[in-house]
Coordinates of C-alpha atoms in Angstrom, one line a residue:
M978 CA -13.4 5.9 -41.9
T979 CA -14.0 2.2 -41.1
S980 CA -12.6 0.1 -38.3
P981 CA -10.4 -3.0 -39.0
H982 CA -13.3 -5.2 -37.9
E983 CA -15.7 -3.5 -40.3
E984 CA -13.6 -3.8 -43.5
P985 CA -13.8 -7.6 -44.0
M986 CA -17.5 -7.6 -43.1
M987 CA -18.2 -4.9 -45.7
S988 CA -16.3 -6.9 -48.3
D989 CA -18.4 -9.9 -47.6
T990 CA -21.6 -7.8 -47.7
N991 CA -20.6 -6.2 -51.0
R992 CA -19.8 -9.6 -52.5
L993 CA -23.3 -10.8 -51.4
W994 CA -24.8 -7.7 -53.2
N995 CA -22.8 -8.3 -56.4
L996 CA -23.8 -12.0 -56.4
S997 CA -27.5 -11.2 -56.0
A998 CA -27.3 -8.4 -58.5
G999 CA -25.8 -10.6 -61.2
D1000 CA -27.3 -13.0 -63.7
E1001 CA -29.4 -16.1 -62.9
S1002 CA -26.4 -18.4 -62.7
I1003 CA -25.7 -17.5 -59.0
D1004 CA -24.0 -20.3 -57.1
L1005 CA -26.3 -20.8 -54.1
R1006 CA -23.5 -22.4 -52.1
E1007 CA -21.2 -19.4 -52.7
L1008 CA -24.0 -17.1 -51.6
L1009 CA -24.6 -19.0 -48.4
S1010 CA -20.8 -19.1 -47.7
C1011 CA -20.6 -15.3 -48.1
W1012 CA -23.6 -14.9 -45.8
D1013 CA -22.0 -17.2 -43.1
K1014 CA -18.7 -15.2 -43.3
A1015 CA -20.5 -11.9 -42.9
T1016 CA -22.5 -13.2 -39.9
A1017 CA -19.3 -14.5 -38.3
R1018 CA -17.5 -11.1 -38.8
L1019 CA -20.5 -9.3 -37.3
Q1020 CA -20.4 -11.7 -34.3
E1021 CA -16.6 -11.2 -33.8
T1022 CA -17.1 -7.4 -33.9
H1023 CA -19.9 -7.6 -31.4
E1024 CA -17.9 -9.8 -29.0
S1025 CA -14.9 -7.5 -29.3
L1026 CA -17.0 -4.4 -28.5
R1027 CA -18.6 -6.2 -25.6
K1028 CA -15.2 -7.1 -24.1
E1029 CA -14.0 -3.5 -24.5
V1030 CA -17.1 -2.1 -22.8
T1031 CA -16.6 -4.6 -19.9
R1032 CA -13.0 -3.6 -19.6
L1033 CA -13.7 0.1 -19.6
T1034 CA -16.6 -0.3 -17.1
D1035 CA -14.4 -2.3 -14.7
E1036 CA -11.6 0.3 -15.1
L1037 CA -14.1 3.2 -14.3
E1038 CA -15.4 1.3 -11.3
V1039 CA -11.8 1.0 -9.9
K1040 CA -11.1 4.7 -10.5
N1041 CA -14.4 5.7 -8.9
R1042 CA -13.6 3.6 -5.8
E1043 CA -10.1 5.0 -5.6
L1044 CA -11.4 8.6 -5.9
A1045 CA -14.1 8.0 -3.2
R1046 CA -11.4 6.5 -0.9
K1047 CA -9.1 9.5 -1.4
N1048 CA -12.0 11.9 -0.7
R1049 CA -12.8 10.1 2.5
L1050 CA -9.2 10.1 3.6
A1051 CA -8.9 13.8 2.8
D1052 CA -12.0 14.6 5.0
L1053 CA -10.7 12.3 7.7
G1054 CA -7.3 13.9 7.6
L1055 CA -8.7 17.4 8.2
V1056 CA -10.6 16.3 11.3
A1057 CA -7.7 14.1 12.6
S1058 CA -5.2 16.9 12.1
H1059 CA -7.3 19.4 14.0
I1060 CA -7.8 17.0 16.9
A1061 CA -4.1 16.0 17.0
H1062 CA -3.0 19.7 17.2
E1063 CA -5.5 20.4 20.0
V1064 CA -4.4 17.4 22.0
R1065 CA -0.7 18.2 21.4
N1066 CA -1.3 21.7 22.8
G1067 CA -2.8 20.2 25.9
L1068 CA -0.2 17.5 26.4
M1069 CA 2.8 19.9 26.3
P1070 CA 2.1 21.6 29.7
L1071 CA 0.9 18.3 31.3
T1072 CA 4.2 16.7 30.4
L1073 CA 6.1 19.6 31.8
Y1074 CA 4.2 19.7 35.1
T1075 CA 4.6 15.9 35.4
G1076 CA 8.3 16.2 35.0
L1077 CA 8.5 18.9 37.7
L1078 CA 6.3 16.8 40.1
K1079 CA 8.4 13.7 39.5
R1080 CA 11.6 15.5 40.7
K1081 CA 9.8 16.7 43.9
V1082 CA 8.6 13.2 44.9
D1083 CA 11.8 11.3 44.3
S1084 CA 12.0 10.6 48.0
D1085 CA 8.5 9.1 48.2
P1086 CA 8.5 5.8 46.3
D1087 CA 4.7 5.3 46.4
T1088 CA 4.0 8.7 45.0
K1089 CA 6.8 8.4 42.4
R1090 CA 5.2 5.2 41.1
I1091 CA 1.9 7.0 40.6
V1092 CA 3.7 9.9 38.8
D1093 CA 5.5 7.3 36.6
K1094 CA 2.1 5.8 35.6
I1095 CA 0.8 9.3 34.7
E1096 CA 4.0 9.9 32.7
S1097 CA 3.6 6.6 30.9
G1098 CA 0.0 7.4 30.0
L1099 CA 1.0 10.8 28.6
T1100 CA 3.7 9.1 26.5
V1101 CA 1.1 6.8 25.0
L1102 CA -1.1 9.8 24.2
N1103 CA 1.8 11.6 22.6
T1104 CA 2.5 8.5 20.4
T1105 CA -1.1 8.6 19.3
V1106 CA -0.8 12.2 18.4
D1107 CA 2.4 11.5 16.5
D1108 CA 0.6 8.8 14.5
L1109 CA -2.3 11.2 13.7
L1110 CA 0.1 14.0 12.6
H1111 CA 2.2 11.6 10.4
F1112 CA -1.0 10.2 8.8
T1113 CA -2.5 13.7 8.1
A1114 CA 0.8 15.3 6.9
D1115 CA 0.1 16.3 3.3
R1116 CA 3.5 17.3 2.1
Q1117 CA 5.8 16.3 -0.7
P1118 CA 8.8 14.2 0.3
N1119 CA 12.1 16.1 0.9
Q1120 CA 14.1 13.8 -1.3
A1121 CA 17.7 12.7 -1.0
Y1122 CA 19.6 9.5 -1.7
V1123 CA 19.0 7.2 1.3
P1124 CA 21.0 3.9 1.9
T1125 CA 18.0 1.7 2.8
S1126 CA 20.0 -1.2 4.0
E1127 CA 22.0 0.9 6.4
M1128 CA 18.8 2.5 7.7
I1129 CA 17.2 -0.8 8.4
R1130 CA 20.3 -2.1 10.2
E1131 CA 20.3 1.1 12.4
I1132 CA 16.6 0.6 13.3
C1133 CA 17.2 -3.0 14.2
E1134 CA 20.2 -2.0 16.4
D1135 CA 18.1 0.6 18.2
L1136 CA 15.4 -2.0 18.9
A1137 CA 17.9 -4.8 19.9
P1138 CA 16.9 -4.7 23.6
Q1139 CA 13.2 -5.2 22.7
F1140 CA 14.1 -8.0 20.3
Q1141 CA 16.0 -9.7 23.1
A1142 CA 13.3 -9.2 25.7
Q1143 CA 10.7 -10.8 23.4
N1144 CA 13.1 -13.6 22.2
V1145 CA 12.8 -12.4 18.5
Q1146 CA 15.6 -13.3 16.1
I1147 CA 16.5 -10.9 13.3
R1148 CA 17.6 -12.2 9.9
L1149 CA 18.8 -9.7 7.3
D1150 CA 19.5 -10.3 3.6
L1151 CA 19.8 -6.8 2.2
V1152 CA 21.1 -5.7 -1.2
E1153 CA 23.9 -3.1 -1.2
Q1154 CA 23.9 -2.0 -4.8
G1155 CA 21.8 1.1 -4.6
M1156 CA 20.3 3.9 -2.7
L1157 CA 16.7 5.1 -2.8
L1158 CA 15.7 8.7 -3.7
A1159 CA 13.3 9.4 -0.8
D1160 CA 12.4 11.4 2.2
K1161 CA 14.7 9.9 4.9
D1162 CA 12.3 10.7 7.9
M1163 CA 9.2 9.3 6.1
L1164 CA 11.0 6.2 4.9
K1165 CA 12.4 5.5 8.4
R1166 CA 8.9 5.9 9.9
A1167 CA 7.5 3.3 7.4
F1168 CA 10.3 0.8 8.2
L1169 CA 9.9 1.3 11.9
N1170 CA 6.2 0.8 11.8
L1171 CA 6.6 -2.5 10.0
I1172 CA 9.2 -3.7 12.4
L1173 CA 7.1 -2.7 15.4
N1174 CA 4.1 -4.4 13.8
A1175 CA 6.1 -7.6 13.5
L1176 CA 7.1 -7.4 17.2
D1177 CA 3.4 -6.9 18.2
V1178 CA 2.4 -10.2 16.5
M1179 CA 5.4 -12.2 18.1
P1180 CA 5.1 -11.4 21.8
N1181 CA 6.4 -14.8 22.8
G1182 CA 9.3 -15.0 20.3
G1183 CA 9.8 -15.7 16.6
I1184 CA 11.8 -14.7 13.6
L1185 CA 11.7 -11.4 11.7
T1186 CA 13.3 -11.7 8.2
I1187 CA 14.0 -8.5 6.3
T1188 CA 15.2 -8.9 2.7
S1189 CA 15.7 -6.5 -0.2
Q1190 CA 16.5 -7.1 -3.9
V1191 CA 16.3 -5.3 -7.2
N1192 CA 13.6 -7.1 -9.3
F1193 CA 11.6 -6.3 -12.4
G1194 CA 12.6 -2.7 -12.4
H1195 CA 11.8 -2.2 -8.7
L1196 CA 13.6 -2.2 -5.4
E1197 CA 11.6 -4.7 -3.3
I1198 CA 11.9 -4.7 0.5
E1199 CA 10.1 -7.5 2.4
F1200 CA 9.4 -7.7 6.1
A1201 CA 8.3 -11.3 7.0
D1202 CA 7.4 -12.4 10.5
T1203 CA 6.4 -15.8 12.1
G1204 CA 3.3 -14.5 13.8
C1205 CA -0.3 -15.6 13.5
G1206 CA -0.7 -14.4 9.9
I1207 CA -3.5 -12.3 8.4
T1208 CA -7.1 -13.4 8.2
H1209 CA -9.1 -13.2 5.0
T1210 CA -11.2 -10.3 6.4
D1211 CA -8.1 -8.4 7.7
V1212 CA -6.1 -8.7 4.5
R1213 CA -8.7 -6.6 2.7
R1214 CA -8.8 -3.8 5.4
I1215 CA -5.3 -4.0 6.9
F1216 CA -4.2 -0.7 5.4
D1217 CA -7.4 1.2 6.3
P1218 CA -7.0 4.1 8.7
F1219 CA -8.0 3.3 12.3
Y1220 CA -8.5 -0.4 11.5
S1221 CA -6.6 -2.6 14.0
T1222 CA -6.8 -6.2 15.2
K1223 CA -5.0 -5.1 18.5
S1224 CA -6.7 -3.9 21.7
T1225 CA -4.3 -1.0 21.8
G1226 CA -2.9 1.5 19.3
T1227 CA -4.4 3.9 16.8
G1228 CA -4.7 1.5 13.8
L1229 CA -2.7 4.0 11.8
G1230 CA 0.7 2.2 11.6
L1231 CA 0.1 0.4 8.4
A1232 CA -2.0 3.3 6.9
I1233 CA 1.1 5.5 7.4
V1234 CA 3.3 2.9 5.7
Q1235 CA 0.9 2.9 2.7
R1236 CA 0.9 6.7 2.6
V1237 CA 4.7 6.9 2.7
V1238 CA 5.1 4.3 -0.1
E1239 CA 2.5 5.9 -2.3
V1240 CA 3.9 9.4 -2.0
H1241 CA 7.2 7.8 -3.3
Q1242 CA 5.3 6.3 -6.3
G1243 CA 5.7 2.8 -4.9
Q1244 CA 3.3 0.0 -3.8
V1245 CA 2.9 -2.0 -0.7
S1246 CA 1.2 -5.4 -0.4
A1247 CA 0.5 -7.9 2.4
M1248 CA 0.1 -11.6 2.2
N1249 CA 0.5 -14.8 4.4
C1250 CA 3.7 -16.7 4.2
P1251 CA 3.5 -20.3 2.9
D1252 CA 4.1 -21.9 6.4
F1253 CA 3.0 -19.3 8.9
G1254 CA 3.3 -15.6 9.6
A1255 CA 2.8 -12.7 7.2
A1256 CA 5.0 -10.7 4.8
F1257 CA 4.7 -7.0 3.9
T1258 CA 6.4 -6.1 0.6
L1259 CA 7.4 -2.5 -0.4
M1260 CA 8.1 -1.8 -4.1
F1261 CA 9.9 1.3 -5.2
P1262 CA 10.5 2.2 -8.9
M1263 CA 14.0 1.8 -10.3
K1264 CA 14.0 5.4 -11.4
S1265 CA 14.4 6.3 -7.7
L1266 CA 17.6 4.2 -7.4
K1267 CA 21.2 5.3 -7.6
A1268 CA 24.2 3.1 -7.9
A1269 CA 26.1 2.9 -4.6
A1270 CA 29.5 4.6 -4.6

């Protein structure tokens, strides 16, 4: 069986053969014309094959990089999970003993301040362990229809004191026409991480704008801040586990966001806003949406 590219070229070649095998009254101009057409067809076929080979090579390279990344994350996850469980086992009795000690030293302000600092340090360690466990959790989402707009409003209400303390304004423009089929706890964790990330980059005030819309077959949710934006280097690594531009934290917040979105067959992207600040966009497929009652 011949390909579509081969058939015209074979026709021109056969014509050349028939012309050359005929009598002596061959028209030289027609012979050269057939030769040029056959050569052009061959060049087109060659160029088409070259482009296809290039496309397949690029596609294979992308797949190989993604496979290597997943393998590294799997190995990293096993180690992180083991460490997190061991640390959690050690933190539980320490937290209990600190609470008991705090109640006994209530009458001594100086000692109580020291115990408060110990308790605060244990809380930070526990948060780190929580991040590790969320990052390494390899489970399928427990799906139910979640009203994303309502969830975002609830998170913002819970963080209202922190917004006020940092002089951060909240602007919400959320679509109400659908609910997302998702794991409620995982989705809440992703939204919370993005909001806390925005607070971290606006310590002296700013504006956090959260919008959602149904667009091109997806539910898009955008978290845009007025912070310092993302550098060219950071934008390529911002979702990498343990990569952070901050002096504190685990560097797992955005990696967890990416993990949550991907397990829901969605995509997450980061970019700088036109004026200043950065925007993180979550995209979930429409098949996960349900019309609101």
